[in-house]
Tab-separated table of C-alpha atoms in Angstrom:
chain	number	residue	atom	x	y	z
A	5	MET	CA	-5.348	19.675	-26.061
A	6	SER	CA	-6.673	22.428	-23.544
A	7	PRO	CA	-4.513	22.725	-20.787
A	8	ALA	CA	-6.849	20.929	-17.872
A	9	GLN	CA	-6.331	17.613	-20.338
A	10	GLN	CA	-3.268	17.819	-20.844
A	11	LEU	CA	-2.396	18.028	-17.270
A	12	LYS	CA	-4.803	15.139	-16.962
A	13	SER	CA	-2.983	13.522	-19.933
A	14	ASP	CA	0.491	13.950	-18.278
A	15	LYS	CA	-0.496	12.609	-14.755
A	16	ASN	CA	-2.404	9.180	-16.520
A	17	ALA	CA	1.131	8.591	-17.722
A	18	VAL	CA	3.169	9.086	-14.653
A	19	ARG	CA	0.807	7.369	-12.924
A	20	GLN	CA	1.225	3.904	-15.290
A	21	SER	CA	4.502	4.172	-15.472
A	22	CYS	CA	4.931	4.204	-11.293
A	23	LEU	CA	1.848	0.930	-10.809
A	24	GLN	CA	4.353	-0.710	-13.501
A	25	ARG	CA	7.333	-0.325	-11.431
A	26	ARG	CA	5.668	-1.383	-8.481
A	27	ASP	CA	3.990	-4.058	-10.159
A	28	ALA	CA	7.521	-5.935	-11.365
A	29	LEU	CA	8.727	-5.734	-7.272
A	30	ASP	CA	8.825	-9.921	-6.596
A	31	ALA	CA	6.758	-10.861	-3.272
A	32	GLN	CA	9.454	-11.747	-1.897
A	33	GLU	CA	11.207	-8.289	-2.276
A	34	ARG	CA	7.487	-6.611	-1.404
A	35	GLU	CA	7.847	-8.308	1.172
A	36	ALA	CA	10.359	-7.431	2.604
A	37	LYS	CA	10.175	-3.573	1.361
A	38	SER	CA	6.782	-3.776	2.992
A	39	ALA	CA	7.610	-4.991	6.530
A	40	SER	CA	11.035	-1.826	6.385
A	41	ILE	CA	8.327	0.775	5.689
A	42	CYS	CA	5.924	-1.292	8.903
A	43	GLY	CA	9.249	-0.314	10.884
A	44	HIS	CA	9.979	3.594	9.435
A	45	VAL	CA	6.559	4.386	10.260
A	46	LEU	CA	5.680	2.540	13.873
A	47	GLN	CA	8.982	4.281	14.277
A	48	HIS	CA	8.130	7.984	13.322
A	49	LEU	CA	4.618	8.079	15.402
A	50	ILE	CA	5.597	6.308	18.399
A	51	ALA	CA	8.522	9.019	18.050
A	52	ASN	CA	6.417	11.893	17.699
A	53	ASN	CA	3.668	11.354	20.040
A	54	LEU	CA	1.770	10.259	16.674
A	55	ALA	CA	0.268	6.579	18.206
A	56	GLU	CA	-1.305	6.585	21.254
A	57	ASN	CA	-4.546	7.587	21.848
A	58	ARG	CA	-4.909	8.900	18.166
A	59	GLU	CA	-7.239	7.305	14.991
A	60	ILE	CA	-4.731	6.235	12.943
A	61	SER	CA	-6.005	5.253	9.352
A	62	VAL	CA	-4.367	2.558	8.580
A	63	PHE	CA	-5.180	0.491	4.638
A	64	LEU	CA	-4.796	-3.162	3.698
A	65	PRO	CA	-3.020	-4.358	0.412
A	66	ILE	CA	-4.861	-4.190	-2.801
A	67	ARG	CA	-2.800	-4.813	-5.951
A	68	SER	CA	1.440	-4.710	-5.168
A	69	GLU	CA	0.398	-1.745	-2.342
A	70	VAL	CA	2.875	-2.025	0.594
A	71	ASP	CA	1.351	-4.345	3.028
A	72	LEU	CA	0.907	-2.656	6.275
A	73	THR	CA	-0.622	-5.033	8.060
A	74	GLY	CA	2.028	-6.101	10.307
A	75	LEU	CA	2.098	-2.701	11.200
A	76	LEU	CA	-1.970	-3.446	12.720
A	77	GLN	CA	-0.741	-4.944	15.916
A	78	PRO	CA	2.398	-3.166	16.952
A	79	LEU	CA	0.341	0.172	16.433
A	80	ALA	CA	-3.116	-0.773	19.122
A	81	GLN	CA	-0.692	-1.612	21.136
A	82	ALA	CA	1.168	1.757	20.897
A	83	GLY	CA	-2.853	3.304	21.590
A	84	ALA	CA	-3.963	3.531	18.709
A	85	LEU	CA	-7.234	3.582	17.503
A	86	LEU	CA	-7.738	2.273	14.391
A	87	SER	CA	-9.700	2.603	11.521
A	88	LEU	CA	-9.657	1.137	8.241
A	89	PRO	CA	-10.887	2.860	4.152
A	90	VAL	CA	-14.249	1.734	3.103
A	91	VAL	CA	-15.350	3.107	-0.286
A	92	LEU	CA	-18.908	3.638	-0.607
A	93	ASP	CA	-18.918	3.878	-3.909
A	94	LYS	CA	-16.655	5.780	-7.445
A	95	LYS	CA	-16.519	9.363	-5.052
A	96	THR	CA	-16.308	8.740	-1.204
A	97	ILE	CA	-15.012	6.083	1.484
A	98	VAL	CA	-15.490	6.470	5.015
A	99	PHE	CA	-13.393	5.374	7.712
A	100	ARG	CA	-15.010	2.169	10.086
A	101	SER	CA	-13.348	1.609	12.881
A	102	HIS	CA	-10.875	-1.932	13.441
A	103	VAL	CA	-9.448	-3.815	16.411
A	104	PRO	CA	-6.912	-6.123	14.905
A	105	GLY	CA	-7.880	-9.813	15.140
A	106	ASP	CA	-11.977	-8.614	14.330
A	107	ALA	CA	-13.228	-10.240	11.399
A	108	LEU	CA	-12.834	-8.286	7.528
A	109	VAL	CA	-15.238	-8.780	5.567
A	110	ASP	CA	-16.203	-7.464	1.252
A	111	ALA	CA	-16.030	-4.287	0.956
A	112	GLY	CA	-16.422	-3.856	-2.530
A	113	PHE	CA	-14.203	-2.505	-5.682
A	114	GLY	CA	-12.414	-5.033	-4.389
A	115	THR	CA	-11.040	-4.602	-1.151
A	116	ILE	CA	-11.791	-5.766	2.705
A	117	GLY	CA	-12.696	-3.840	5.669
A	118	PRO	CA	-14.111	-3.379	8.852
A	119	PRO	CA	-18.310	-4.922	8.322
A	120	ALA	CA	-21.397	-2.152	7.870
A	121	GLU	CA	-22.304	-2.283	11.210
A	122	ALA	CA	-18.910	-0.874	12.731
A	123	GLN	CA	-18.216	2.436	13.760
A	124	ILE	CA	-17.799	5.360	11.454
A	125	VAL	CA	-14.790	7.822	12.917
A	126	ASP	CA	-12.865	10.701	11.608
A	127	PRO	CA	-9.261	9.926	11.446
A	128	GLN	CA	-6.881	12.991	12.870
A	129	LEU	CA	-4.043	10.279	11.112
A	130	LEU	CA	-4.324	8.715	7.694
A	131	LEU	CA	-1.637	6.324	5.710
A	132	MET	CA	-2.201	6.932	2.244
A	133	PRO	CA	-1.525	4.334	-0.382
A	134	LEU	CA	-0.637	6.441	-4.112
A	135	ALA	CA	0.480	5.699	-7.531
A	136	GLY	CA	3.715	8.575	-6.878
A	137	PHE	CA	4.880	10.911	-5.247
A	138	ASP	CA	7.512	13.790	-5.186
A	139	ARG	CA	10.015	15.245	-2.994
A	140	SER	CA	8.103	19.136	-2.858
A	141	GLY	CA	4.658	16.268	-1.254
A	142	ALA	CA	2.726	15.578	-3.733
A	143	ARG	CA	0.581	13.042	-4.359
A	144	LEU	CA	-0.408	11.064	-7.733
A	145	GLY	CA	-3.322	9.041	-6.746
A	146	TYR	CA	-4.839	6.597	-8.866
A	147	GLY	CA	-7.160	8.650	-9.761
A	148	ALA	CA	-10.657	8.497	-8.301
A	149	GLY	CA	-9.749	11.481	-5.814
A	150	HIS	CA	-11.211	9.720	-2.591
A	151	TYR	CA	-8.183	10.801	-0.331
A	152	ASP	CA	-8.336	13.882	-1.735
A	153	ARG	CA	-12.244	14.551	-0.834
A	154	ALA	CA	-12.204	12.475	2.668
A	155	LEU	CA	-9.475	15.098	3.009
A	156	GLN	CA	-11.586	17.667	2.296
A	157	ARG	CA	-14.752	16.409	4.073
A	158	LEU	CA	-12.543	16.038	7.581
A	159	THR	CA	-11.048	19.582	7.146
A	160	ALA	CA	-14.871	21.298	6.551
A	161	LYS	CA	-16.054	19.168	10.207
A	162	GLY	CA	-12.756	21.366	11.752
A	163	PHE	CA	-11.069	18.368	11.347
A	164	PHE	CA	-7.230	18.840	10.242
A	165	PRO	CA	-5.458	15.413	9.653
A	166	LEU	CA	-1.981	14.366	9.125
A	167	ALA	CA	-1.620	12.734	5.363
A	168	ILE	CA	0.959	10.935	5.301
A	169	GLY	CA	1.910	8.967	2.171
A	170	ILE	CA	3.596	5.302	2.411
A	171	ALA	CA	5.328	3.806	-0.927
A	172	PHE	CA	8.207	1.851	-2.373
A	173	GLY	CA	10.961	3.895	-2.817
A	174	LEU	CA	10.878	3.218	-6.444
A	175	GLN	CA	7.359	5.503	-6.292
A	176	GLU	CA	9.200	8.377	-6.548
A	177	VAL	CA	9.414	10.662	-9.605
A	178	PRO	CA	11.326	14.188	-10.617
A	179	ASP	CA	7.681	15.482	-10.589
A	180	VAL	CA	4.248	14.948	-10.157
A	181	PRO	CA	1.593	16.911	-12.072
A	182	VAL	CA	-0.734	18.444	-9.558
A	183	GLU	CA	-3.909	20.469	-9.796
A	184	ALA	CA	-5.767	22.579	-7.820
A	185	HIS	CA	-7.526	19.697	-5.289
A	186	ASP	CA	-4.520	17.243	-4.574
A	187	VAL	CA	-3.852	17.843	-1.455
A	188	PRO	CA	-0.186	17.877	-0.186
A	189	LEU	CA	1.214	15.133	2.449
A	190	ALA	CA	2.521	16.104	5.368
A	191	ALA	CA	4.977	13.497	4.952
A	192	ILE	CA	6.377	10.138	2.901
A	193	ILE	CA	7.384	6.704	4.377
A	194	THR	CA	9.335	4.159	2.257
A	195	GLU	CA	11.908	1.199	3.114
A	196	ASN	CA	14.225	4.163	2.901
A	197	GLY	CA	12.932	5.831	5.755
A	198	VAL	CA	10.798	9.221	6.391
A	199	CYS	CA	10.795	12.486	4.310
A	200	GLU	CA	8.854	14.808	5.892
A	201	PHE	CA	7.390	17.856	4.034
A	202	GLU	CA	8.171	21.951	5.569
A	203	GLY	CA	4.913	23.817	6.448
A	204	LYS	CA	3.013	20.285	5.421
A	205	SER	CA	1.578	18.878	9.057
A	206	GLU	CA	-0.630	19.739	12.002
């Protein structure tokens, strides 16, 4: 096995372990932890002037992800301009404008999102789901590379969005295997609070 193949194998093993732990959370615990995470996110963004007049991408949960639904209305009330990610194909996601209360539709790939006529925007801040993370700010995604490519695309357009990972504390691992294309996080927010990473912010 080549070094590159070994790295991918290592990432897959860590990913499976993290997702198994996340999937094992019961519904009540997931709901309570999600509510705590929403509170930490809102407090952090407002305290650091990262909400008002900011284009912020928020994700809606699939599988056992953190549920940020309760964050949409408070962020909008704080002046944020919200968008939701929509998967166009196996390689591409875009971010469509969303106002809390507006209708959501089947967006494919097991997700829901704003309808096709919703405006596509370039977020200044992305709240990103993940499989695992470590204390260096390394993010382990789901393997498709959607967010890494989206961040690279935004950077190529002259934007430098803030990338904040959203996860449960049990998704932390000692060391995430990292490839060259993996984009580090500016911060990670769990039910335990906010961990910022030096040198990885705007």
